[in-house]
Coordinates of C-alpha atoms in Angstrom, one line a residue:
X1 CA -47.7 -122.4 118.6
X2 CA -45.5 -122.9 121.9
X3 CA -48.8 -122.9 124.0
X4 CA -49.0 -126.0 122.3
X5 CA -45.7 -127.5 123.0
X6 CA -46.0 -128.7 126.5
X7 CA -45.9 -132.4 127.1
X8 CA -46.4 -134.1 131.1
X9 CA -43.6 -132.3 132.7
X10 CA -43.3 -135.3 135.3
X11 CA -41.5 -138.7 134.2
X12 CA -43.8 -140.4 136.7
X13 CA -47.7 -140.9 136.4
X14 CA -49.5 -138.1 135.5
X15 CA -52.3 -138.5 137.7
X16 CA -50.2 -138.8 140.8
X17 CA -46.6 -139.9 142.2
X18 CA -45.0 -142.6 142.5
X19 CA -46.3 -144.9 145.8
X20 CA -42.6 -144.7 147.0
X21 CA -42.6 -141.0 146.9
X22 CA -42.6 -138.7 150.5
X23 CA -45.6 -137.0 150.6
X24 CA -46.3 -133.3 151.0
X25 CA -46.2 -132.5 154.6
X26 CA -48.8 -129.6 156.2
X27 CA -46.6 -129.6 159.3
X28 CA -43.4 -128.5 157.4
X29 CA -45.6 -126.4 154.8
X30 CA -47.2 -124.8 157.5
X31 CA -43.0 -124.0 159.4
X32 CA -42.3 -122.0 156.3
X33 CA -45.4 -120.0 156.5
X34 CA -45.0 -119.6 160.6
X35 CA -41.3 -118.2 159.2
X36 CA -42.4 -116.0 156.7
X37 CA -45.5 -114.4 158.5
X38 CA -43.7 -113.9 161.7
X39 CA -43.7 -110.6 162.7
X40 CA -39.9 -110.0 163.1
X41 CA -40.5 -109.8 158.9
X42 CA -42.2 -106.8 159.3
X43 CA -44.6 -107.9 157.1
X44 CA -42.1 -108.1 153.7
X45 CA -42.1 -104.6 152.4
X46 CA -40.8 -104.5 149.1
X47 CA -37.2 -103.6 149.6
X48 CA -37.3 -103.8 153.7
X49 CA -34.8 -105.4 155.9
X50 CA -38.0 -108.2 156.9
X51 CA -37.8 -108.6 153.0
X52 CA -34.4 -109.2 152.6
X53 CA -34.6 -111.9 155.5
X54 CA -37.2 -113.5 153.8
X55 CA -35.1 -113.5 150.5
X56 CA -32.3 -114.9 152.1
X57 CA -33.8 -117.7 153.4
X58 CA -35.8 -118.9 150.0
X59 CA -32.3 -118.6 148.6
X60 CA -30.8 -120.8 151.5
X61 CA -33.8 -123.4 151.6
X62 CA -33.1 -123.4 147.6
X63 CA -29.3 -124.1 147.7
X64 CA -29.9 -127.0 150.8
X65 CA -32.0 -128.9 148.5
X66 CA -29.9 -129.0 145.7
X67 CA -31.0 -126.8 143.1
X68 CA -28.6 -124.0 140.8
X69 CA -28.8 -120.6 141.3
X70 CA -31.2 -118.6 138.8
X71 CA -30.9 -115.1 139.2
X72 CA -27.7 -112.7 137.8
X73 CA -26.0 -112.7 141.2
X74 CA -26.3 -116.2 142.5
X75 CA -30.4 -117.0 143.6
X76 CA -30.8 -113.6 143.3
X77 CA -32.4 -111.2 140.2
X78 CA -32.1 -107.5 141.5
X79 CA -35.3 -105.0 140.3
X80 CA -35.1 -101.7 140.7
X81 CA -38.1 -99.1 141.7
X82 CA -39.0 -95.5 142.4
X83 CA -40.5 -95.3 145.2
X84 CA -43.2 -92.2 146.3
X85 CA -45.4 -91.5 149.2
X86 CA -48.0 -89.3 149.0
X87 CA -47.8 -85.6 151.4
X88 CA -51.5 -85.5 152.1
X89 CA -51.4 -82.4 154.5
X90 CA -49.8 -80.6 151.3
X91 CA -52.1 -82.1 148.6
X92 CA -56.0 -81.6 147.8
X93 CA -58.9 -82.4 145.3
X94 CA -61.8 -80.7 145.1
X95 CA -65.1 -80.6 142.4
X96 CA -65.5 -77.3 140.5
X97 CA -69.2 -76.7 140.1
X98 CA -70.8 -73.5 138.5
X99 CA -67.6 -71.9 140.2
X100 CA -68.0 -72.7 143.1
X101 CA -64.8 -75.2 144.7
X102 CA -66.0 -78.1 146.6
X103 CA -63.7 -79.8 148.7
X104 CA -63.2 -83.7 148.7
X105 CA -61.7 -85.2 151.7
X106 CA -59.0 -87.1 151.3
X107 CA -59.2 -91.2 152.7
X108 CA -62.9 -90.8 153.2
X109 CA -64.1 -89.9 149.9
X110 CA -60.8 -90.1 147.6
X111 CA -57.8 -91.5 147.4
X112 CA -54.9 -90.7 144.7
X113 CA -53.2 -94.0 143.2
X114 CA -49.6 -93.6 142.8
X115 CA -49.0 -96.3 140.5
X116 CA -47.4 -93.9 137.8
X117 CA -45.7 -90.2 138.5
X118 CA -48.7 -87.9 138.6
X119 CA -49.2 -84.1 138.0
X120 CA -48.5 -81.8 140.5
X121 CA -51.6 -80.0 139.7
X122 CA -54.4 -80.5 137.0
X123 CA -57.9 -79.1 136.5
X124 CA -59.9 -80.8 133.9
X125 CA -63.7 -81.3 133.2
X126 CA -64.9 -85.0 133.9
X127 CA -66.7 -87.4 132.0
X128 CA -68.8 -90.4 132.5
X129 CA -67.8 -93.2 130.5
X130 CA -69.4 -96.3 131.3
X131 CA -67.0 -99.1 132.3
X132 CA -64.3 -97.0 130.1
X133 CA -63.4 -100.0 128.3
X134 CA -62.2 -100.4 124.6
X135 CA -62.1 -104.3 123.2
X136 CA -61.3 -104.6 119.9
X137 CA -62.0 -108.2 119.6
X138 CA -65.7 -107.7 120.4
X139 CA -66.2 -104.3 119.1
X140 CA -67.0 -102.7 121.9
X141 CA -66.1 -99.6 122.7
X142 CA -66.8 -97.2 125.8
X143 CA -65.1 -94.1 124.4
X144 CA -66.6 -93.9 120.8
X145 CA -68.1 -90.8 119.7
X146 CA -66.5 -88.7 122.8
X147 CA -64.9 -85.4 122.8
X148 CA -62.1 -86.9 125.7
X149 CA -59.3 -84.3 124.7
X150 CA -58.0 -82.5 128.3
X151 CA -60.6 -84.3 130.1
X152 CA -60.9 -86.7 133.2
X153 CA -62.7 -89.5 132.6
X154 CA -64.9 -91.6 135.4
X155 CA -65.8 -95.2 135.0
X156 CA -67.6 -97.6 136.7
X157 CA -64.7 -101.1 137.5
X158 CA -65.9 -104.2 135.3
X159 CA -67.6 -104.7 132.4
X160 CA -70.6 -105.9 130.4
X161 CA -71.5 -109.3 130.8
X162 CA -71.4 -110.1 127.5
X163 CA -67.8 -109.8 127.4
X164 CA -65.8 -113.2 128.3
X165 CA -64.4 -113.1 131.8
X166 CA -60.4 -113.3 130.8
X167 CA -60.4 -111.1 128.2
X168 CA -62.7 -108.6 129.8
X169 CA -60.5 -108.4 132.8
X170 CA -57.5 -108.2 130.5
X171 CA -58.7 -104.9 128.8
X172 CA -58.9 -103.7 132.3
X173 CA -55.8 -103.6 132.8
X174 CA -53.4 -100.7 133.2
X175 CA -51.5 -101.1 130.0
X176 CA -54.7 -102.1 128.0
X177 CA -56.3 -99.6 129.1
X178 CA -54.3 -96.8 128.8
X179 CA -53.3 -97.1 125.5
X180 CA -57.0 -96.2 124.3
X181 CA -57.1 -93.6 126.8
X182 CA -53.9 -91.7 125.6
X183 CA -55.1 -92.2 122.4
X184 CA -58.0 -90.0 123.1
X185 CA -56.2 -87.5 124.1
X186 CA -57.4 -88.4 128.6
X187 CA -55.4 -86.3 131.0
X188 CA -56.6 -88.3 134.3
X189 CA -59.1 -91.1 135.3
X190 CA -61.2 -91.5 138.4
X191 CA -61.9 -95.2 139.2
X192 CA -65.3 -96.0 141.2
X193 CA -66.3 -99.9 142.2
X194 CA -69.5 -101.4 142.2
X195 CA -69.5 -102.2 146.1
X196 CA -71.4 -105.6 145.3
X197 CA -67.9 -106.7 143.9
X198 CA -65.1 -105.1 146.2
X199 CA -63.1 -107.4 148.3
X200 CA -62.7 -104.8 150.5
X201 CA -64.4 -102.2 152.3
X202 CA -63.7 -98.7 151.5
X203 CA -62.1 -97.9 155.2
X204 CA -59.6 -100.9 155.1
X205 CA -59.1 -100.3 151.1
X206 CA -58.4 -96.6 151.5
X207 CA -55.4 -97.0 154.5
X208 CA -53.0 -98.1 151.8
X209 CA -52.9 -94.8 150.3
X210 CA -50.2 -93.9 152.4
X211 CA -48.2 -96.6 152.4
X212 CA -45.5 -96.1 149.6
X213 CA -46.5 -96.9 145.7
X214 CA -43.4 -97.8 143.5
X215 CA -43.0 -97.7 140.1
X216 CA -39.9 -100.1 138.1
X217 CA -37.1 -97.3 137.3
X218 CA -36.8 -98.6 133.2
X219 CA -39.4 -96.8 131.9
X220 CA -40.1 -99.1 129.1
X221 CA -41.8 -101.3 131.5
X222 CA -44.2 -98.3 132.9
X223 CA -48.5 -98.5 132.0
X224 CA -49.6 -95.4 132.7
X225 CA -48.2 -92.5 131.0
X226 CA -46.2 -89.6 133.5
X227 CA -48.3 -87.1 133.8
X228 CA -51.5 -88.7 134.1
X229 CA -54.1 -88.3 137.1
X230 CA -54.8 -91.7 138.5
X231 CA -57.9 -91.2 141.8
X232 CA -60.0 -94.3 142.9
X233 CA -63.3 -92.4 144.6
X234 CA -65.4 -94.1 147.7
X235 CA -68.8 -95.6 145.8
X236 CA -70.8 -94.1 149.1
X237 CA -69.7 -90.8 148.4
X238 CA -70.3 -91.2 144.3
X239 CA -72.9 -89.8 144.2
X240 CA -71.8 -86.0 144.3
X241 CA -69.4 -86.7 141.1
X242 CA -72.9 -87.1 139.2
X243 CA -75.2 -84.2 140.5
X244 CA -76.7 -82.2 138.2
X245 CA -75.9 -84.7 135.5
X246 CA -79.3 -85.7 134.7
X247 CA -78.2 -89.4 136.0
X248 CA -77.7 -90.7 139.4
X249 CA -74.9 -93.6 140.8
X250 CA -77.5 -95.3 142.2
X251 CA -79.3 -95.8 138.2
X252 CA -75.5 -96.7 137.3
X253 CA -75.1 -99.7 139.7
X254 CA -79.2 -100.7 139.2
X255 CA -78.4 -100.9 135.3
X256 CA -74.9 -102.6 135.6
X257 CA -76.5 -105.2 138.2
X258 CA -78.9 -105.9 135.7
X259 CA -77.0 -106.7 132.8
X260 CA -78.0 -103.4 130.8
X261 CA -75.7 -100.9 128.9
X262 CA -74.3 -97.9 130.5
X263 CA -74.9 -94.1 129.4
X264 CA -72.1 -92.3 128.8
X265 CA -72.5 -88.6 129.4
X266 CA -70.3 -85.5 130.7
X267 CA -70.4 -84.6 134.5
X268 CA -71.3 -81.1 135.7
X269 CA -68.6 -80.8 137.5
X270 CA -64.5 -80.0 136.5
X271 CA -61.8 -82.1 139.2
X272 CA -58.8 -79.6 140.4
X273 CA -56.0 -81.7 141.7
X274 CA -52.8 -80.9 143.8
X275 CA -50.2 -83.4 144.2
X276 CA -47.1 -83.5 146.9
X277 CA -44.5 -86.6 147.2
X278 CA -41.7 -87.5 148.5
X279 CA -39.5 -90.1 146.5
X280 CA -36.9 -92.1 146.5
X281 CA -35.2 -95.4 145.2
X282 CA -35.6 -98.8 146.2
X283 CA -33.9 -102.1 145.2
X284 CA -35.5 -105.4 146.1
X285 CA -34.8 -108.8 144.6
X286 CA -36.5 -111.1 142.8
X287 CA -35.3 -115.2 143.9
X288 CA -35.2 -117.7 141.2
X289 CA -33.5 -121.5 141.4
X290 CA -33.7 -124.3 138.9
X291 CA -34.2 -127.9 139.9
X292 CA -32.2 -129.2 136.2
X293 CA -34.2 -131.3 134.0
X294 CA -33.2 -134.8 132.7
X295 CA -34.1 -135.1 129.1
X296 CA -31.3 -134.0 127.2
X297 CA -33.6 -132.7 124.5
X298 CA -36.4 -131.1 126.9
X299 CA -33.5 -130.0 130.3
X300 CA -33.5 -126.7 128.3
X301 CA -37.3 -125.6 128.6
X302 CA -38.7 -124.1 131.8
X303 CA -42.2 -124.6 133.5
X304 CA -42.2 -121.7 136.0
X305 CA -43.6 -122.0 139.4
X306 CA -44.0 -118.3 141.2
X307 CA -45.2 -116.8 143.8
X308 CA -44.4 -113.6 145.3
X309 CA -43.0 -113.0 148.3
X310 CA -43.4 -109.4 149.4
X311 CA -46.1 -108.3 151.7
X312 CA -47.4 -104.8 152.5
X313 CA -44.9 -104.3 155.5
X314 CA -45.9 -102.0 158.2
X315 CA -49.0 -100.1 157.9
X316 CA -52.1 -98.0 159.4
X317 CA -52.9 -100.1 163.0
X318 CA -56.3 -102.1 162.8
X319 CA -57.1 -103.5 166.4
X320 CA -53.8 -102.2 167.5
X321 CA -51.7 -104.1 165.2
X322 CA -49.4 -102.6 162.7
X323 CA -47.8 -105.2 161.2
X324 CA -49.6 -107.0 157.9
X325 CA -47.8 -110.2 158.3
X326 CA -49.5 -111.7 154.9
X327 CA -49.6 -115.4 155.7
X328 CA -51.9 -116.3 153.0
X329 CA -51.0 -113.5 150.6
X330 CA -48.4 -115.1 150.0
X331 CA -46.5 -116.7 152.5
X332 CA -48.8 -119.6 151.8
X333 CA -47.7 -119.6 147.6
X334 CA -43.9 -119.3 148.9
X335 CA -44.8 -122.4 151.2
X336 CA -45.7 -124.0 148.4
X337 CA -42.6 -123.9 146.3
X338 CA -40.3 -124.1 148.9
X339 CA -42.5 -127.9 150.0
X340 CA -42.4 -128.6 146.2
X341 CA -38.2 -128.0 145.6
X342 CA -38.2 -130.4 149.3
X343 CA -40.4 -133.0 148.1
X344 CA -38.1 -132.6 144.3
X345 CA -34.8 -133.0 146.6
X346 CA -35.3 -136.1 148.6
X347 CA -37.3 -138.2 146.2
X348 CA -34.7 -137.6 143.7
X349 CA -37.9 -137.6 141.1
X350 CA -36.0 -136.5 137.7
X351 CA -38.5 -134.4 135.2
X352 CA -38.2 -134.1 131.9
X353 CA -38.0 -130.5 131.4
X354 CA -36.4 -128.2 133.9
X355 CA -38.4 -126.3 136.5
X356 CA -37.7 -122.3 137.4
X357 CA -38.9 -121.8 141.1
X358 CA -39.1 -118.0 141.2
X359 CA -40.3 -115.7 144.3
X360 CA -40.9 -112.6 143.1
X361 CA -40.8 -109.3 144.7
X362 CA -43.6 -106.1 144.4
X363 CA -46.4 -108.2 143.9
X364 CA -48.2 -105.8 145.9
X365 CA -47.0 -102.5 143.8
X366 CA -48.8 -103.8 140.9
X367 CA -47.2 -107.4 140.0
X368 CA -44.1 -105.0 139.3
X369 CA -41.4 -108.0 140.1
X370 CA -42.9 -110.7 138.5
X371 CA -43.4 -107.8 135.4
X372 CA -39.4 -107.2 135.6
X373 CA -38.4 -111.1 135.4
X374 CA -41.0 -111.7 132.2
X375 CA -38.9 -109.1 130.8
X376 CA -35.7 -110.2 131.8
X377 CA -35.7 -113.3 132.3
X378 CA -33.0 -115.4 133.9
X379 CA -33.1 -118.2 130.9
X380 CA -34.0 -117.8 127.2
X381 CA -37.5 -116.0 127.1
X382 CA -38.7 -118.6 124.5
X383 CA -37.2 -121.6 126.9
X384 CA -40.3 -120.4 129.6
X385 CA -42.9 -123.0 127.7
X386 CA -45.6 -122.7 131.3
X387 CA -45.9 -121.0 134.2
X388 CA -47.6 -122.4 137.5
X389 CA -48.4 -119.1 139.8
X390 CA -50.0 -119.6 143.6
X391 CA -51.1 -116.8 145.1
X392 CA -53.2 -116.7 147.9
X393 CA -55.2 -120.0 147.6
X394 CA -56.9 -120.5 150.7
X395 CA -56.4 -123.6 152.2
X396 CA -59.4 -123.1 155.0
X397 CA -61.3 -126.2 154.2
X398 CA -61.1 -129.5 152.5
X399 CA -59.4 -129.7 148.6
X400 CA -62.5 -131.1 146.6
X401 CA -62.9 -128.1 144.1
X402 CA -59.8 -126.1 142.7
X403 CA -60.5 -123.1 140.7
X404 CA -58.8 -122.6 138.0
X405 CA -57.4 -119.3 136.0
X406 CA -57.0 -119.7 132.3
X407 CA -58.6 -123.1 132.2
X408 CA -59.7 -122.9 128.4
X409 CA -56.7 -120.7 127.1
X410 CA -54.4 -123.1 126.4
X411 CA -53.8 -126.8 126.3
X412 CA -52.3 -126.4 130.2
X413 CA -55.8 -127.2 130.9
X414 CA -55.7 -130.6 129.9
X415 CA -52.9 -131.4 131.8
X416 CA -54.8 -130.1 135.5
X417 CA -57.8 -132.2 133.8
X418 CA -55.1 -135.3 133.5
X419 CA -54.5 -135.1 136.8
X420 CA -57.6 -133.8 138.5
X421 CA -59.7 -136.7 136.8
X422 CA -58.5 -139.9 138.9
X423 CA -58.3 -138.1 142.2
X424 CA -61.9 -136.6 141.5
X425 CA -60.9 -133.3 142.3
X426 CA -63.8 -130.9 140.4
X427 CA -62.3 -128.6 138.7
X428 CA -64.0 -124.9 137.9
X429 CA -63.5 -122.0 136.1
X430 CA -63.6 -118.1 137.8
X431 CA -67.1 -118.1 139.5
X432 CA -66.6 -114.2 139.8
X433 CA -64.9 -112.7 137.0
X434 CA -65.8 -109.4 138.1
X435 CA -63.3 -109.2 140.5
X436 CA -60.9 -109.2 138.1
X437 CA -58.2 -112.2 139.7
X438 CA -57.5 -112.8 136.1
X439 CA -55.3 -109.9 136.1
X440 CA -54.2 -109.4 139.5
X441 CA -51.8 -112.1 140.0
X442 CA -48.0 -112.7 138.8
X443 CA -49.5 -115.4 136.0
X444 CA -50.4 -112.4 134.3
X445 CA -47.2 -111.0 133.3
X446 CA -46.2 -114.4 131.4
X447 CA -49.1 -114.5 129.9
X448 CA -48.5 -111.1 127.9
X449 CA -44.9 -112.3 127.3
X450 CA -46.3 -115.4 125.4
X451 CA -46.0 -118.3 128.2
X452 CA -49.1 -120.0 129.2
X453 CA -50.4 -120.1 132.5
X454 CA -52.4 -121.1 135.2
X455 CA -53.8 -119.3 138.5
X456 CA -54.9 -122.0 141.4
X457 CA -57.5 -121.5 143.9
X458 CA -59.1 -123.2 146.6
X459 CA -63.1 -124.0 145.1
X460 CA -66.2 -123.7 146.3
X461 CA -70.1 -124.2 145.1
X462 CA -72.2 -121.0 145.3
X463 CA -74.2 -120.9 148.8
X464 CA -71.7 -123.1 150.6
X465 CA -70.3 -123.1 153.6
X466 CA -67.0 -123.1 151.8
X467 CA -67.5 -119.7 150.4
X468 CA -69.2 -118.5 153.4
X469 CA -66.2 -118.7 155.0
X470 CA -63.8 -117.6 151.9
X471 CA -66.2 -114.6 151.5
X472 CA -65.3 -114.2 155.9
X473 CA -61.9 -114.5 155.6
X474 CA -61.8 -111.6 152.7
X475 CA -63.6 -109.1 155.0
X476 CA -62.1 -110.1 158.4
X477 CA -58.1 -110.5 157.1
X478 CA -57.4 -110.0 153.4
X479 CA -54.9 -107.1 153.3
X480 CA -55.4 -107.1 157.3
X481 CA -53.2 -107.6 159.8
X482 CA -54.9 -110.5 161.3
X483 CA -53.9 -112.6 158.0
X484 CA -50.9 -113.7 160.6
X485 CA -50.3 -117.1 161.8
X486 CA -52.9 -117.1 164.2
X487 CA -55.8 -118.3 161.8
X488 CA -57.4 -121.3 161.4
X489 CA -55.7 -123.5 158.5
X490 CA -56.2 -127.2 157.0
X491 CA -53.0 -128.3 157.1
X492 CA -54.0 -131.3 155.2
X493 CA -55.7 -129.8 152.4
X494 CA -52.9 -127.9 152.2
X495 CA -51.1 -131.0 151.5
X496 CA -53.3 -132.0 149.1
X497 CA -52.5 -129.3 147.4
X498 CA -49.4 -129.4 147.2
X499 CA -49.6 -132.7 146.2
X500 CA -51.8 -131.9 143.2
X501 CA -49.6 -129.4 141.5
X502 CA -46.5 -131.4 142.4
X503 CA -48.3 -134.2 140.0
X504 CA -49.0 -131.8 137.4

């Protein structure tokens, strides 16, 4: 199996460089970040002019250190989207109950995802479906038994403990779980979250429904069927959806914190739905480079390091700022490869196989670059034989425990283990698998291509300081404005991380 295949991708020690080697440098990672989040950027849009800069200058930083263009027009891989905004003052949902229409206000108590090209207008009886989830490996099954036909289903986000953390958040996904649903004959879905497990409060979460929501234009690569009704619901206005249901939201969220199976039952209400847009095309790239390996035998596989490099642009003011700079998510990943390809240029450090830096765009449309270059990629798909993604990893205190996504599903574990070992870096796997990180970073895409991966974070033990202030910095500036370059950093464990996957 190729998951198999990967040797120490480094000619040097695995555990760590060579003593001549230039370290990583916080200072200079930290320049790249300052560039990136800076708010001339505009906060990276996909497809913006503040993207474009930021393109151009991975590309430029890429062809100063030495390494060959990746993309299909020199650094660059161009992905194109549709692009559609939603026209709330000419759109509506409501709850039909005994007849009667009930009106649900938009932002406060709904919000319509535009992740795939809705109806215009649909009116369907809802169901209650559990966690809505169908995995086969574990025969389990959320929708067995149901009359779904020309319904709207609601579910509950997560999953039954039972299920293992990966692949439960893997049948979460869009494409997973859609293909059960249109087999079973769903028209829409309403998505509600436990609030013990959001990362963000309902008022921040619910401004980016008007920012713009793109789809890739080849519809091969679309999830969710045209056609379909996509709503995500506020879980302190839930409880409505379920009156005179026999069953409460509150019961849902007691028996899902405890462990215990859902019911699955139909609502007493039907959803009515009206849907205006406004759409257009975009075209924003993705950046690849390659830094050539030296083995003649091994110079033609690939270990992929991504991150993505869009942001969420310019959105709904919070304090009086408009501008979601994104400094950690993921100016802090592009950092990262740009101090890696530095650190590659001047120590003149020759690896055995060759290594694809790529900066993908849309990360924040639904990992929709990093989707398009899995597809297409720049080199032989079956060259790709590991992928390397950072995302967001939250240098805010010391390096001493690096979480570590996909840490038992292939033999790329080993490796981290190799070099973690020696430095005594403690190593851990997702401490909260119900939020779902499994599946919301770029790593994902190669793994359902067939290319093993791994998703870093900065650790912490439960009850910490260390995730006291992670668990802060999600409230106060994930998806925020503030996450600019006017928050508190460690440069140097920064550094250290760098230096870490630099040995791996």
């Amino acid at each position: 199996m190729r998951r198999l295949l990967l040797l120490l991708v480094v000619l040097a020690a695995p555990a760590s460089l060579r003593a001549a080697d230039p370290q990583p440098d916080g200072k200079r990672w930290w320049s790249y970040v300052q560039y990136l989040a800076d708010d001339k950027l505009e906060g990276r849009n996909t497809g913006s002019a503040g993207y474009r800069q930021a393109a151009a200058y991975v590309a430029d930083h890429w062809k100063r250190a030495g390494l060959e263009p990746a993309g299909n027009s020199g650094f660059f891989q161009t992905v194109e989207f549709r692009s559609r905004r939603i026209r709330e003052e000419r759109s509506s949902l409501a709850l039909i109950r005994n007849g009667v229409r009930e009106p649900l206000a938009l932002g406060d108590e709904a919000a319509l995802s535009l992740r795939n090209e809705p109806p215009a207008s649909l009116a369907a009886p809802v169901v209650f479906v559990g966690y809505g989830l169908t995995v086969p490996e574990h025969h389990y099954d959320d929708l067995a038994g149901l009359d779904l036909k020309g319904k709207i289903v609601l579910y509950l986000s997560g999953g039954p403990a039972s299920l293992p953390g990966e692949l439960k958040a893997h049948y979460q996904s869009a494409g997973e779980r859609w293909q059960f649903l249109a087999r079973a004959g769903v028209v829409g879905t309403i998505a509600v979250q436990n609030p013990s497990h959001m990362d963000l409060p309902w008022e921040r979460s619910t401004l980016a429904r008007l920012q713009a929501a793109m789809t890739l234009s080849e519809s091969a690569l679309t999830e969710i069927p045209a056609g379909k009704l996509t709503l995500l619901i506020n879980p302190a206005r839930a409880e409505r959806f379920f009156t005179g249901s026999g069953h409460t939201f509150q019961e849902i969220l007691q028996l899902s914190d405890a462990g215990q199976p859902l019911p699955r039952f139909p609502l007493a209400v039907s959803l009515a739905a009206q849907v205006a847009l406004e759409t257009a095309a975009v075209d924003s790239p993705n950046v690849a480079a390659v830094w050539r390996g030296s083995d003649p035998k091994l110079r033609d596989e690939y270990v992929v390091l991504s991150a993505h490099l869009d942001h969420l642009g310019a959105g709904e003011p919070i304090q009086g700022d408009r501008i979601y700079n994104g400094a950690m998510d993921d100016a802090s990943g592009i950092a990262t490869l740009l101090e890696i390809s530095t650190l590659l240029s001047e120590s003149k450090i020759r690896t055995r196989r060759s290594i694809l830096f790529v900066a993908v765009t849309a990360e924040e449309k639904g990992l929709l670059g990093s989707k398009y270059f899995a597809a297409h990629p720049t080199v032989q798909p079956a060259s790709m034989v590991a992928n390397f993604n950072f995302d967001m990893f939250l240098p805010l205190h010391p390096l001493k425990i690096l979480t570590v996504l996909g840490l038992d599903e292939s033999d790329l574990g080993d490796r981290i283990r190799e070099v973690a070992r020696p430095l005594g870096l403690q190593l851990q796997r997702d401490p909260e698998p119900d939020r779902n990180i499994f599946i919301r970073s770029d790593q994902y895409n190669f793994i359902r291509r067939g290319v093993p991966a791994l998703y870093f974070k900065f650790g912490y033990e439960k009850g910490s300081p260390q995730e006291a202030l992670q668990k802060a910095w999600l409230k106060e500036r994930y998806h925020a404005p503030s996450d600019d370059v006017n928050q508190p950093v460690d440069l140097q464990a920064a550094a250290d991380f760098v230096q870490v996957m630099l040995s791996v």
